[in-house]
Coordinates of C-alpha atoms and ligand atoms in Angstrom, one line a residue:
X1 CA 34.6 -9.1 30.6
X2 CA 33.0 -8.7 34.1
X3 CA 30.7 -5.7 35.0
X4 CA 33.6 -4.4 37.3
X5 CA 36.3 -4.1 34.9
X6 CA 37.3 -0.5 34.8
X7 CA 36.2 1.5 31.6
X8 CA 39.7 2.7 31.0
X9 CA 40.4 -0.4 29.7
X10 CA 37.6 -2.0 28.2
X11 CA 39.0 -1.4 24.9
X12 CA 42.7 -2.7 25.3
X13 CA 43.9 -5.4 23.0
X14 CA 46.9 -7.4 25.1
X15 CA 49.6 -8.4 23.6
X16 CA 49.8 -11.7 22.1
X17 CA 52.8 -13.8 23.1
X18 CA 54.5 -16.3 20.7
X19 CA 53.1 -19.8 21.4
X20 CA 54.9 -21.8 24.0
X21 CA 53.8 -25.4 23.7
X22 CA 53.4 -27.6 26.6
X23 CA 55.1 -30.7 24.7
X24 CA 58.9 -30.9 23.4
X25 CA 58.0 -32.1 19.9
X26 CA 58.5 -29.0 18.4
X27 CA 62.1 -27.3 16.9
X28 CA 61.3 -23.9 18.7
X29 CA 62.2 -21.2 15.8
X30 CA 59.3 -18.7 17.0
X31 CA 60.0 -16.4 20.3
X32 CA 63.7 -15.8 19.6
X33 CA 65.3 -17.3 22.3
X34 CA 68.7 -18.8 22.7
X35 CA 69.0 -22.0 21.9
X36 CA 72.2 -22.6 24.0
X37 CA 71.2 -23.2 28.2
X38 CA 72.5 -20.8 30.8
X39 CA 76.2 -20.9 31.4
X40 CA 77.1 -23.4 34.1
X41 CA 77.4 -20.4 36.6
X42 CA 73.9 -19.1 36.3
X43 CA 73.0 -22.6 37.0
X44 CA 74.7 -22.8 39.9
X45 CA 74.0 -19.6 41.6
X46 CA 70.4 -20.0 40.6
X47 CA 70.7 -22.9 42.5
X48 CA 71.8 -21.9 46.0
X49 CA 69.8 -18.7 45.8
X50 CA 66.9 -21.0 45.5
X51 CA 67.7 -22.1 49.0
X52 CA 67.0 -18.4 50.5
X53 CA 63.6 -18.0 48.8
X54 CA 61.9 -17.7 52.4
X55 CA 63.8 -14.4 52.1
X56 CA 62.6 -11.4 49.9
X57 CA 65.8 -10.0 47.4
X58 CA 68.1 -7.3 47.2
X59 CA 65.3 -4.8 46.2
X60 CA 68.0 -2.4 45.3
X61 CA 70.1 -5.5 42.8
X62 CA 73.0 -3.7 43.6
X63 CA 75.3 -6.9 43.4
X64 CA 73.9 -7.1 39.6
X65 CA 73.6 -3.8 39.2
X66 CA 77.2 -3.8 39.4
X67 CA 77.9 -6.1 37.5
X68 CA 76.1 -5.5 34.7
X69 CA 77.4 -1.6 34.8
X70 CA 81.0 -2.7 34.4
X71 CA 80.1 -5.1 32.1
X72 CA 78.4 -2.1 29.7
X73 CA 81.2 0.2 30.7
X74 CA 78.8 2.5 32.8
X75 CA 78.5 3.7 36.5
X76 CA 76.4 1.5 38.5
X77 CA 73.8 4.4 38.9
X78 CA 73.4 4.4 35.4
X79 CA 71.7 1.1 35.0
X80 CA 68.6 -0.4 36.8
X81 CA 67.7 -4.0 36.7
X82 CA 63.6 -4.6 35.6
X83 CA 61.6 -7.8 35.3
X84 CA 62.2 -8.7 31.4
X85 CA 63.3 -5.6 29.2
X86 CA 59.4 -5.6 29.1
X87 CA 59.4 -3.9 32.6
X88 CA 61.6 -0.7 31.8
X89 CA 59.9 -0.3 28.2
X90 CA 56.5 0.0 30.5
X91 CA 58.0 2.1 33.0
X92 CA 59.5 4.3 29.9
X93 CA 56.0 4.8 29.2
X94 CA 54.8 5.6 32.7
X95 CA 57.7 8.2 33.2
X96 CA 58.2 9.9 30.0
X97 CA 54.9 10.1 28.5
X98 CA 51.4 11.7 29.4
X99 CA 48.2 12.7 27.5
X100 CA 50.3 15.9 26.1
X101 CA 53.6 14.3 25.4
X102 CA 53.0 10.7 23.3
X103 CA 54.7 8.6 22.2
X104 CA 56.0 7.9 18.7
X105 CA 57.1 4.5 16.9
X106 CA 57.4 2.2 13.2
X107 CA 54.0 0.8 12.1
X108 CA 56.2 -2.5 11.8
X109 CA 58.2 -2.8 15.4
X110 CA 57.7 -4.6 18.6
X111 CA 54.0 -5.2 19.4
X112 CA 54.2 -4.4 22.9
X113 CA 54.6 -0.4 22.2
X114 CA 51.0 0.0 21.0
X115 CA 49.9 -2.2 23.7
X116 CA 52.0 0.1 26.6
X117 CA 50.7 3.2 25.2
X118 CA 47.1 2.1 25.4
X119 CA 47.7 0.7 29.0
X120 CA 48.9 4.1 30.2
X121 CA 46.5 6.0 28.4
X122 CA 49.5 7.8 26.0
X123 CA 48.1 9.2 22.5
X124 CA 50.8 7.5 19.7
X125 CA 51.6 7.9 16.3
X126 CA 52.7 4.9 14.1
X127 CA 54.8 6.4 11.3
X128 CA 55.3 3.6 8.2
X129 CA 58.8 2.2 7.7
X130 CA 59.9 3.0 3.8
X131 CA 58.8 0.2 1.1
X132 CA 62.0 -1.7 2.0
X133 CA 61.3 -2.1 5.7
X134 CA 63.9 0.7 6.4
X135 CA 62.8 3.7 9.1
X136 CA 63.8 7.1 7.5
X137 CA 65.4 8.8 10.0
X138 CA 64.0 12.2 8.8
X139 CA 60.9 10.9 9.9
X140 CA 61.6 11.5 13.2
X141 CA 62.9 15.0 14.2
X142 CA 61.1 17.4 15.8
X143 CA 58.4 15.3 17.2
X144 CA 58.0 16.7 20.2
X145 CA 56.9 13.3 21.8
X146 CA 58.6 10.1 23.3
X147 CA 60.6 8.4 21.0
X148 CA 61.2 3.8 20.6
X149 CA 63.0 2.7 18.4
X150 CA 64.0 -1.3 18.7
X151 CA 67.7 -1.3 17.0
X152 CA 68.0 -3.5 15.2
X153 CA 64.2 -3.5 14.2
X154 CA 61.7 -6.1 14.6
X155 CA 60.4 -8.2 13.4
X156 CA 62.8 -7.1 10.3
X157 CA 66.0 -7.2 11.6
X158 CA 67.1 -4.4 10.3
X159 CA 69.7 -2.1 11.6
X160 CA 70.0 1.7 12.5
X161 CA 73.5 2.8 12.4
X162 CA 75.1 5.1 15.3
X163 CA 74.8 8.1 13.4
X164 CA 71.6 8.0 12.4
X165 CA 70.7 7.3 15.8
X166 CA 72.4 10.4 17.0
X167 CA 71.0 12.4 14.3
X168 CA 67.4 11.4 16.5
X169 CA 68.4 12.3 19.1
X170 CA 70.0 15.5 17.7
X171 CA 66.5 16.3 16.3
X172 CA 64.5 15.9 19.3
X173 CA 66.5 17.7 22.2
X174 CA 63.6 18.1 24.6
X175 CA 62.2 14.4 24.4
X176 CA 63.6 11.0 25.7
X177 CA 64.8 8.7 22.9
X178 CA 64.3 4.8 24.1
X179 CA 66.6 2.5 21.7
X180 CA 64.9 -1.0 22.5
X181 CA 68.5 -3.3 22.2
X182 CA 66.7 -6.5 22.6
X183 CA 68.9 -7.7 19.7
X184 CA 71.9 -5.8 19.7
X185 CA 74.2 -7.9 20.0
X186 CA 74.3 -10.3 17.2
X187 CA 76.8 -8.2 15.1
X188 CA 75.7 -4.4 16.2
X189 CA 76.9 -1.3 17.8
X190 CA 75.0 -0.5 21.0
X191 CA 73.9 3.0 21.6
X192 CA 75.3 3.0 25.4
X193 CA 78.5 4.7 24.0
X194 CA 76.2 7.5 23.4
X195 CA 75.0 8.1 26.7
X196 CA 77.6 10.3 27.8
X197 CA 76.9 13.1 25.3
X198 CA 73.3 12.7 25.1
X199 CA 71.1 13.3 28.4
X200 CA 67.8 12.2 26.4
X201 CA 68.8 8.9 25.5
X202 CA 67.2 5.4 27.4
X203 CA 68.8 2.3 26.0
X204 CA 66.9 -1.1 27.0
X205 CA 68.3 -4.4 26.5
X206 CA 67.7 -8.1 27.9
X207 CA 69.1 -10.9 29.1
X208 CA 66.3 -12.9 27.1
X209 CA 68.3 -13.4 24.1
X210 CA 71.6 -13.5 23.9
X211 CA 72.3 -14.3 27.4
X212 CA 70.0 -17.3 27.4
X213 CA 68.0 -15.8 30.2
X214 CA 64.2 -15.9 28.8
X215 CA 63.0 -18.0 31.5
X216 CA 64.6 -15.7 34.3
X217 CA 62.8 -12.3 33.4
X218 CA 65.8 -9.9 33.0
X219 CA 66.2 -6.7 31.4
X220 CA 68.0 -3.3 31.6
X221 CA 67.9 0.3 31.3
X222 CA 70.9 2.4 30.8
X223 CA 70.8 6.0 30.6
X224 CA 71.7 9.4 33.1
X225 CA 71.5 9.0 36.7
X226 CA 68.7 11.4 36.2
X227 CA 66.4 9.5 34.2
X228 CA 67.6 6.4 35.6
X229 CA 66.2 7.8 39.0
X230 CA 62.8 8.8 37.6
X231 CA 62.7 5.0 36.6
X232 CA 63.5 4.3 40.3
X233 CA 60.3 6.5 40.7
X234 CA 58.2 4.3 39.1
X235 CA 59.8 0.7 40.0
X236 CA 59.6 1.7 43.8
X237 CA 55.9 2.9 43.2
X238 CA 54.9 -0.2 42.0
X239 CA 57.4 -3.4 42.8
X240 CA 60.5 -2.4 44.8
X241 CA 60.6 -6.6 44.3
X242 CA 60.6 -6.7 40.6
X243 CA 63.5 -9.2 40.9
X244 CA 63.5 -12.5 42.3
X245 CA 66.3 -13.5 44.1
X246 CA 66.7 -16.9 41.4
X247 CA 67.4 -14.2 38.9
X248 CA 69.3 -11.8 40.1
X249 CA 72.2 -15.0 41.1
X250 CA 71.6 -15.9 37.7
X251 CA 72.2 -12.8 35.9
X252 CA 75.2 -12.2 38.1
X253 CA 76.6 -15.8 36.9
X254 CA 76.2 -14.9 33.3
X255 CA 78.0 -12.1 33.2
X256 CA 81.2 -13.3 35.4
X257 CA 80.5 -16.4 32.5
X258 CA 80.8 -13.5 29.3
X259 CA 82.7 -15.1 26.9
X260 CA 80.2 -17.8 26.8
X261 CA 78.0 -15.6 25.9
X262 CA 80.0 -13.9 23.1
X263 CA 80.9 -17.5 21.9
X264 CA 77.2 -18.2 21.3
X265 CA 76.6 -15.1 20.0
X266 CA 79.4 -15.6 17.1
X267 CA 77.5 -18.9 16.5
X268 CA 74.3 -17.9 16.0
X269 CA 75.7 -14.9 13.8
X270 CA 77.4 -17.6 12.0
X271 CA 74.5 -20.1 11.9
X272 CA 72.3 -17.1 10.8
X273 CA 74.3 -16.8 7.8
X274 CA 74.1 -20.3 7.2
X275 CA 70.2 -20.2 7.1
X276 CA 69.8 -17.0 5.1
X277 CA 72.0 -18.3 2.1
X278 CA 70.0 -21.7 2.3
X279 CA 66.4 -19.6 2.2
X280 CA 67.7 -17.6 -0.8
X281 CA 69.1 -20.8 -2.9
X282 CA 65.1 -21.9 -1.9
X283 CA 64.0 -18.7 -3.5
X284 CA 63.1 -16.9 -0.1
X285 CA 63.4 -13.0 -0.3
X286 CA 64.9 -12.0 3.4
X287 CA 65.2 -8.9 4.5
X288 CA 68.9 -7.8 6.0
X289 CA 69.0 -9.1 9.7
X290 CA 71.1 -8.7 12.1
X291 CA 69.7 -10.0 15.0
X292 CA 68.8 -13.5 16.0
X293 CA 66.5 -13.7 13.4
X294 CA 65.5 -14.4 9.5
X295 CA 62.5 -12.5 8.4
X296 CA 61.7 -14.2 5.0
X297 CA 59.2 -14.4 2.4
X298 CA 58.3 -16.8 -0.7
X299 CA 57.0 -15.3 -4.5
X300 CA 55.2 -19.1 -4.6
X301 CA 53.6 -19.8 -1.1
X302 CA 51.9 -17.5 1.4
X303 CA 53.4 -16.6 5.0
X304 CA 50.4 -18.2 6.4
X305 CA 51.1 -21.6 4.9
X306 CA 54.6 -21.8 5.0
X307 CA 53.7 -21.1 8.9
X308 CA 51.4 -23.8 9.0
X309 CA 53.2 -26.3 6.7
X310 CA 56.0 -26.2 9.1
X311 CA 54.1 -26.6 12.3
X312 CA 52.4 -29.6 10.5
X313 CA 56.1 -30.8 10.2
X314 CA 57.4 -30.0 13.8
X315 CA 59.1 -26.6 13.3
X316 CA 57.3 -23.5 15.2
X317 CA 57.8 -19.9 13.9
X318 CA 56.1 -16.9 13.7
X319 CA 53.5 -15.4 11.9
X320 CA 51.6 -11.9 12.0
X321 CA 48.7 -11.1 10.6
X322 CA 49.1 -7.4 10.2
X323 CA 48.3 -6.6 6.3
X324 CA 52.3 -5.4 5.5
X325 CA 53.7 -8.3 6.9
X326 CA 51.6 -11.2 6.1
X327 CA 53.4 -13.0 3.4
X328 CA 56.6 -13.2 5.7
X329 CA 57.5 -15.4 8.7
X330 CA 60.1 -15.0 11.4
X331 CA 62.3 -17.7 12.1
X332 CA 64.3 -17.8 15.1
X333 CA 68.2 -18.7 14.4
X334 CA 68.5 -22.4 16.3
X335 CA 71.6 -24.4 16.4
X336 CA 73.5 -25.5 12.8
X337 CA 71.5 -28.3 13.6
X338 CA 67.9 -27.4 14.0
X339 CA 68.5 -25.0 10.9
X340 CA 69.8 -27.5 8.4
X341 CA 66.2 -29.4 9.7
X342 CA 64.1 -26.6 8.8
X343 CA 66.1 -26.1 5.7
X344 CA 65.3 -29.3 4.5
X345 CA 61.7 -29.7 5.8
X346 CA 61.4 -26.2 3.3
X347 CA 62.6 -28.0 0.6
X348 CA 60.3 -30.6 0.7
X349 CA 57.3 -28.4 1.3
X350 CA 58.4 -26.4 -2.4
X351 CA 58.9 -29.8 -4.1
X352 CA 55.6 -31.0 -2.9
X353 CA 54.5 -28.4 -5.2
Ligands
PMP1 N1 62.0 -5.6 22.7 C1 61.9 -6.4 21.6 C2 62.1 -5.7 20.3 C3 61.5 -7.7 21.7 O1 61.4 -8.4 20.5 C4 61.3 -8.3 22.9 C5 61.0 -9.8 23.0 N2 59.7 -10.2 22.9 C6 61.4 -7.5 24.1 C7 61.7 -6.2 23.9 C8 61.1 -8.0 25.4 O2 61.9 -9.0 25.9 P1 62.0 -9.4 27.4 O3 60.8 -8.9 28.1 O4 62.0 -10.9 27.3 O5 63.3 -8.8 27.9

């Protein structure tokens, strides 16, 4: 740390993102991306925007905007593009939180909640999913503070239902309720069919997963025009350019390319079925994912050195250290292809036992 770094954030801890190695070598199970390329039109408008990048972009991504809007079923002032679903969750943080209203989350959820609070200088309170990895949804009425939930959960997988979504928001009338749909849809309802009768709900989602847009930086808010301008508050207070003009072609080419998208999706659902059978038969306990994503644990080896067992055979996941969580991994659903591979290199690692 350098004498000039300011005070307030001397004590941060950043977030730590899933390794990305340099080399090809490995079968990439470990940041949840898609294993399927960009449809051919993202390509190709990617491709002659690329041409224009003397030029700054749309600051206002109305074209996308658009777009995405009707692909959602929403007006087009109910959505605003951000850099990565990252972006909005941040700017959730700047625009509905302070030091008198924090914010409120699972001990076991997305990492980047804790880090966004303590960047923005928000008091929150971490309240322990049940034994099973479940929330209890009693847990969080009447809070009186900011509200993420990541539906379906991670790194679990596990799914809220509609209901007890709406019996959140129900329960905390005066307070913005962010449902984080990074993985929603790989067999999940989304809570944008709520919008209409709740004016406290923020749903995020990204084009990181499903869409096969990780590389491109492309995530979502959907909510009110009224919060949705408050977000527009902070986006043209910090970058009115949050996205480039590669990205917003692309994400325009994605969506006019949908059923590609729900095509991969029903593979990965499929392929994710696949895997967790296989991990069972191999005597894996996995907790009830819906996303694109196994969470799974052995009763005979540790997380930590399945983790490493694996990487010492080519196959990257992901491991966290936190104390609940230790004996499991995350494994990223692949193709068929990649999974029968890790399958296989599992079974060796147990026989070698
Ligand atoms: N929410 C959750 C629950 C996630 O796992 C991730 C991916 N790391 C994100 C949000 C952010 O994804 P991105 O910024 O790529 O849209």
């Amino acid at each position: 740390m350098s004498r000039f770094f300011s005070s307030k954030y001397k004590n941060l801890t950043p977030y730590t993102p899933g390794e990305q190695p340099k080399d090809t070598q490995y079968i990439k199970l470990n940041t949840n991306e898609s294993p399927y390329p960009p449809s051919e039109k993202a390509i190709k408008y990617a491709s002659e925007a690329s041409e224009k990048l003397n030029l700054y972009p749309d600051p206002t991504c109305s074209a996308l905007h658009e777009a995405f809007a009707k692909t959602v079923g929403v007006e087009t002032d109910m959505v605003l593009a951000t850099n990565g679903s990252d972006e909005i969750l941040n700017f959730a943080f700047m625009a509905f939180c302070n030091e008198n209203c924090g914010a409120v989350f699972p001990d076991i959820t997305y990492g980047f909640y804790s880090v966004f609070a303590q960047l923005n200088n928000i008091p929150y309170e971490e309240i322990p999913l049940k034994d099973d990895f479940t929330i209890d949804v009693n847990d969080y009425i009447g809070k009186n503070k900011t509200i993420f939930i990541a539906n379906p959960n991670a790194p679990t997988g596990i799914p809220l239902s509609l209901s007890q979504i709406e019996e959140i928001l129900k329960g905390n009338p005066d307070n913005i309720v962010v449902i984080d749909e990074a993985y929603i849809d790989f067999g999940n309802d989304s809570a944008v069919s709520l919008i209409p009768k709740y004016d406290n709900l923020l749903v995020t989602q990204t084009f990181s997963k499903s869409r096969s847009m990780a590389g491109a930086r492309l995530g979502f808010g959907i909510a009110s025009k009224e919060i949705i301008n408050d977000l527009n508050t902070v986006k043209y207070s910090t970058n009115p350019y949050n996205i480039n003009k590669m990205t917003i072609a692309a994400g325009i080419g994605i969506l006019e390319d949908n059923d590609y998208t729900l095509n991969n999706c029903e593979e990965i659902i499929k392929t994710r079925e696949y895997t967790a059978d296989a991990l069972s038969s191999l005597g894996f306990t996995l907790t009830p994912s819906t996303a694109n994503f196994l969470f799974a644990k052995h009763n005979k080896i540790s997380g930590k050195e399945i983790y490493s067992e694996l990487k010492e055979n080519g196959i990257l996941v992901r491991h966290f250290d936190k104390e609940k969580i230790k004996e499991y991994n995350r494994i990223t659903i692949g193709t068929k292809e990649q999974m029968e591979t890790l399958v296989s290199t599992l079974k060796s690692i147990l026989e070698d036992r």
